Amino acid sequence: MTRIAMVTGACDPRRLEVGQLRTGLHAQLHGSVRGPAAAGHEVIVHGPDRGGVSDDEAAGQILTDPVPTGDVDIDDATDAHAVAAGLERFADGLALRWRSSRPELVHAFDWYAATAAERALRAVQARIGPVPLVVSLPSLGHVHRRHLGETPAGAPIRLAAEREITRKADLLVASCVDQHRELLQLGAPRDRTVTIPHGVDGARFAPPRAGRPREVKNVVTVSDLAPHRGTEAVIAATLRVPDTTLTIIGGPPPALLGTDARVAELRAFAARHHGIDRVHLTGRVPNEEMPALLGAADVVVQVPWFTGFGRAAIEALACGRPVIASAVGGQLDSVEHGTNGVLVPARDTHTLYDALRKVLLDPRCRASLASAARPRTLDRFGWPRVTDAQLQAYERVAAAEPALAEVAT
């Protein structure tokens, strides 16, 4: 049995136990924790104390430890001073804990957590000795900047931190082949970089019971509504196909849909394309509601300009739904063109329309793609296989000399 400390900067760890999995990345962390714990390892999850969940509510199978970091949300942070101060508090809190209770391995799940964990391990190394550091980066700031021409949340600290982490981590975990390549270009050592995809829970994400064929076909897309998610392209393409509706999952909480500026933009866009009554925005929904929403689709469309892993694609495929996806990021790994879905160039609305029309109006094509969707996805991305790869990576890094000791000053 190994004592594993997992660190996240994206959510209060107590939310993993009470089911408040706001995003797919939270669900990925949840699975990454439960797999090793079920294999007999002692796992504790450290993350920022965001409040809103009591220790009693969070009591359960996952051992969690919220760390006071101040009022910093790394998804929205633009104040470099606030980010730096939050990192310092986070690192200090982790160091305090690890001095008295040494982990045998640390796995950080984003740049913020990785930076705090590396600093904490360095601070306590003289007392507890070197500890292997594994780092997963769900997205890369320099990729964001390359495509959008702007710095992402947490920059410029994030950009420098990601480069430093690629040098100091004992093992870097890419979520897809495309991200593996990006990490190597960023300077990651080839012999300390592996690819382990995100996992999907095949018991939760499963095909719904067969019902009567619908006259009106339902297109579904999952999007936080940022322009680079390609939502306008999905609206435009869907509204050109007769007898279709579009469900857009994500964005602000449902209560704020009426006042959100971006929602107003999308509704105006749909109106200009004469289809405002055919486009439905759900707002942000818990991950627990995703299986039913994806299962209600005739086809799921995910066409961001760029992405990390692209989790919505594997969740839709596990539900037995064909996926039309832009040929970027992890969607290149999960969507096999012509087998379980269709790959289209990013930012190409015309090709997207052709693909959508073909899948929706050709029942044989749709059925063929759907029949291959679930088996292939569970074989490659089911949690048992992903957990095996995760544990093998831990064994590999535990047997090697920690990189932190190599760069210690």
mmCIF file of N, CA, C and O in Angstrom, residues 252-287:
data_model
loop_
_atom_site.group_PDB
_atom_site.id
_atom_site.type_symbol
_atom_site.label_atom_id
_atom_site.label_comp_id
_atom_site.label_asym_id
_atom_site.label_seq_id
_atom_site.Cartn_x
_atom_site.Cartn_y
_atom_site.Cartn_z
ATOM 1 N N PRO A 252 -23.610 29.731 -17.746
ATOM 2 C CA PRO A 252 -23.873 30.205 -16.379
ATOM 3 C C PRO A 252 -24.921 29.344 -15.693
ATOM 4 O O PRO A 252 -25.599 28.536 -16.363
ATOM 5 N N PRO A 253 -25.074 29.473 -14.383
ATOM 6 C CA PRO A 253 -26.153 28.753 -13.699
ATOM 7 C C PRO A 253 -27.498 29.092 -14.331
ATOM 8 O O PRO A 253 -27.692 30.205 -14.837
ATOM 9 N N PRO A 254 -28.451 28.170 -14.323
ATOM 10 C CA PRO A 254 -29.747 28.414 -14.965
ATOM 11 C C PRO A 254 -30.424 29.705 -14.520
ATOM 12 O O PRO A 254 -31.071 30.385 -15.343
ATOM 13 N N ALA A 255 -30.266 30.064 -13.259
ATOM 14 C CA ALA A 255 -30.927 31.270 -12.757
ATOM 15 C C ALA A 255 -30.393 32.542 -13.406
ATOM 16 O O ALA A 255 -31.052 33.588 -13.362
ATOM 17 N N LEU A 256 -29.196 32.471 -13.998
ATOM 18 C CA LEU A 256 -28.581 33.666 -14.589
ATOM 19 C C LEU A 256 -28.684 33.702 -16.117
ATOM 20 O O LEU A 256 -28.147 34.613 -16.748
ATOM 21 N N LEU A 257 -29.363 32.729 -16.708
ATOM 22 C CA LEU A 257 -29.453 32.697 -18.163
ATOM 23 C C LEU A 257 -30.105 33.964 -18.726
ATOM 24 O O LEU A 257 -29.734 34.438 -19.800
ATOM 25 N N GLY A 258 -31.065 34.504 -18.001
ATOM 26 C CA GLY A 258 -31.792 35.668 -18.495
ATOM 27 C C GLY A 258 -31.003 36.950 -18.480
ATOM 28 O O GLY A 258 -31.386 37.922 -19.157
ATOM 29 N N THR A 259 -29.911 36.991 -17.735
ATOM 30 C CA THR A 259 -29.141 38.234 -17.608
ATOM 31 C C THR A 259 -27.712 38.107 -18.139
ATOM 32 O O THR A 259 -26.980 39.094 -18.150
ATOM 33 N N ASP A 260 -27.322 36.949 -18.590
ATOM 34 C CA ASP A 260 -25.955 36.730 -19.044
ATOM 35 C C ASP A 260 -25.752 37.306 -20.447
ATOM 36 O O ASP A 260 -26.524 37.019 -21.379
ATOM 37 N N ALA A 261 -24.696 38.095 -20.614
ATOM 38 C CA ALA A 261 -24.451 38.762 -21.891
ATOM 39 C C ALA A 261 -24.137 37.765 -22.996
ATOM 40 O O ALA A 261 -24.574 37.930 -24.145
ATOM 41 N N ARG A 262 -23.367 36.746 -22.695
ATOM 42 C CA ARG A 262 -23.000 35.763 -23.720
ATOM 43 C C ARG A 262 -24.224 34.966 -24.169
ATOM 44 O O ARG A 262 -24.377 34.667 -25.356
ATOM 45 N N VAL A 263 -25.093 34.617 -23.245
ATOM 46 C CA VAL A 263 -26.325 33.920 -23.602
ATOM 47 C C VAL A 263 -27.162 34.795 -24.526
ATOM 48 O O VAL A 263 -27.731 34.313 -25.517
ATOM 49 N N ALA A 264 -27.230 36.088 -24.213
ATOM 50 C CA ALA A 264 -27.979 37.010 -25.072
ATOM 51 C C ALA A 264 -27.398 37.040 -26.485
ATOM 52 O O ALA A 264 -28.150 37.085 -27.473
ATOM 53 N N GLU A 265 -26.069 37.015 -26.597
ATOM 54 C CA GLU A 265 -25.424 36.987 -27.913
ATOM 55 C C GLU A 265 -25.834 35.746 -28.707
ATOM 56 O O GLU A 265 -26.145 35.827 -29.906
ATOM 57 N N LEU A 266 -25.816 34.595 -28.043
ATOM 58 C CA LEU A 266 -26.139 33.352 -28.732
ATOM 59 C C LEU A 266 -27.611 33.308 -29.132
ATOM 60 O O LEU A 266 -27.962 32.810 -30.221
ATOM 61 N N ARG A 267 -28.467 33.807 -28.264
ATOM 62 C CA ARG A 267 -29.893 33.837 -28.610
ATOM 63 C C ARG A 267 -30.144 34.786 -29.780
ATOM 64 O O ARG A 267 -30.948 34.485 -30.679
ATOM 65 N N ALA A 268 -29.446 35.903 -29.809
ATOM 66 C CA ALA A 268 -29.575 36.829 -30.935
ATOM 67 C C ALA A 268 -29.061 36.184 -32.224
ATOM 68 O O ALA A 268 -29.641 36.368 -33.301
ATOM 69 N N PHE A 269 -27.964 35.431 -32.107
ATOM 70 C CA PHE A 269 -27.418 34.733 -33.265
ATOM 71 C C PHE A 269 -28.432 33.730 -33.808
ATOM 72 O O PHE A 269 -28.656 33.634 -35.026
ATOM 73 N N ALA A 270 -29.065 32.971 -32.903
ATOM 74 C CA ALA A 270 -30.083 32.003 -33.322
ATOM 75 C C ALA A 270 -31.271 32.702 -33.970
ATOM 76 O O ALA A 270 -31.834 32.205 -34.961
ATOM 77 N N ALA A 271 -31.641 33.851 -33.426
ATOM 78 C CA ALA A 271 -32.761 34.597 -34.005
ATOM 79 C C ALA A 271 -32.442 35.063 -35.417
ATOM 80 O O ALA A 271 -33.308 35.024 -36.307
ATOM 81 N N ARG A 272 -31.219 35.511 -35.644
ATOM 82 C CA ARG A 272 -30.828 35.955 -36.987
ATOM 83 C C ARG A 272 -30.851 34.796 -37.980
ATOM 84 O O ARG A 272 -30.983 35.010 -39.185
ATOM 85 N N HIS A 273 -30.703 33.580 -37.462
ATOM 86 C CA HIS A 273 -30.771 32.403 -38.325
ATOM 87 C C HIS A 273 -32.163 31.770 -38.291
ATOM 88 O O HIS A 273 -32.337 30.619 -38.695
ATOM 89 N N HIS A 274 -33.129 32.527 -37.788
ATOM 90 C CA HIS A 274 -34.550 32.140 -37.818
ATOM 91 C C HIS A 274 -34.807 30.828 -37.076
ATOM 92 O O HIS A 274 -35.591 29.993 -37.532
ATOM 93 N N GLY A 275 -34.151 30.677 -35.905
ATOM 94 C CA GLY A 275 -34.363 29.432 -35.180
ATOM 95 C C GLY A 275 -34.331 29.577 -33.673
ATOM 96 O O GLY A 275 -33.975 28.618 -32.985
ATOM 97 N N ILE A 276 -34.695 30.750 -33.162
ATOM 98 C CA ILE A 276 -34.603 30.954 -31.717
ATOM 99 C C ILE A 276 -35.447 29.944 -30.948
ATOM 100 O O ILE A 276 -35.086 29.510 -29.858
ATOM 101 N N ASP A 277 -36.576 29.503 -31.532
ATOM 102 C CA ASP A 277 -37.450 28.549 -30.851
ATOM 103 C C ASP A 277 -36.937 27.116 -30.946
ATOM 104 O O ASP A 277 -37.484 26.214 -30.308
ATOM 105 N N ARG A 278 -35.863 26.904 -31.705
ATOM 106 C CA ARG A 278 -35.308 25.551 -31.861
ATOM 107 C C ARG A 278 -34.012 25.353 -31.074
ATOM 108 O O ARG A 278 -33.409 24.283 -31.129
ATOM 109 N N VAL A 279 -33.590 26.383 -30.368
ATOM 110 C CA VAL A 279 -32.341 26.322 -29.600
ATOM 111 C C VAL A 279 -32.663 26.461 -28.113
ATOM 112 O O VAL A 279 -33.273 27.459 -27.699
ATOM 113 N N HIS A 280 -32.234 25.480 -27.330
ATOM 114 C CA HIS A 280 -32.500 25.486 -25.884
ATOM 115 C C HIS A 280 -31.179 25.471 -25.120
ATOM 116 O O HIS A 280 -30.331 24.604 -25.353
ATOM 117 N N LEU A 281 -30.994 26.423 -24.230
ATOM 118 C CA LEU A 281 -29.809 26.475 -23.376
ATOM 119 C C LEU A 281 -30.195 26.016 -21.979
ATOM 120 O O LEU A 281 -31.101 26.577 -21.358
ATOM 121 N N THR A 282 -29.494 25.011 -21.482
ATOM 122 C CA THR A 282 -29.806 24.484 -20.148
ATOM 123 C C THR A 282 -29.148 25.284 -19.042
ATOM 124 O O THR A 282 -29.594 25.255 -17.898
ATOM 125 N N GLY A 283 -28.038 25.975 -19.365
ATOM 126 C CA GLY A 283 -27.192 26.525 -18.316
ATOM 127 C C GLY A 283 -26.328 25.425 -17.731
ATOM 128 O O GLY A 283 -26.357 24.260 -18.155
ATOM 129 N N ARG A 284 -25.517 25.787 -16.749
ATOM 130 C CA ARG A 284 -24.621 24.821 -16.117
ATOM 131 C C ARG A 284 -25.421 23.740 -15.396
ATOM 132 O O ARG A 284 -26.380 24.038 -14.675
ATOM 133 N N VAL A 285 -25.026 22.507 -15.597
ATOM 134 C CA VAL A 285 -25.694 21.398 -14.922
ATOM 135 C C VAL A 285 -24.648 20.549 -14.214
ATOM 136 O O VAL A 285 -23.497 20.483 -14.644
ATOM 137 N N PRO A 286 -25.009 19.881 -13.119
ATOM 138 C CA PRO A 286 -24.056 18.978 -12.455
ATOM 139 C C PRO A 286 -23.685 17.828 -13.376
ATOM 140 O O PRO A 286 -24.479 17.400 -14.227
ATOM 141 N N ASN A 287 -22.477 17.312 -13.197
ATOM 142 C CA ASN A 287 -22.030 16.205 -14.028
ATOM 143 C C ASN A 287 -22.954 15.002 -13.909
ATOM 144 O O ASN A 287 -23.090 14.225 -14.852
#
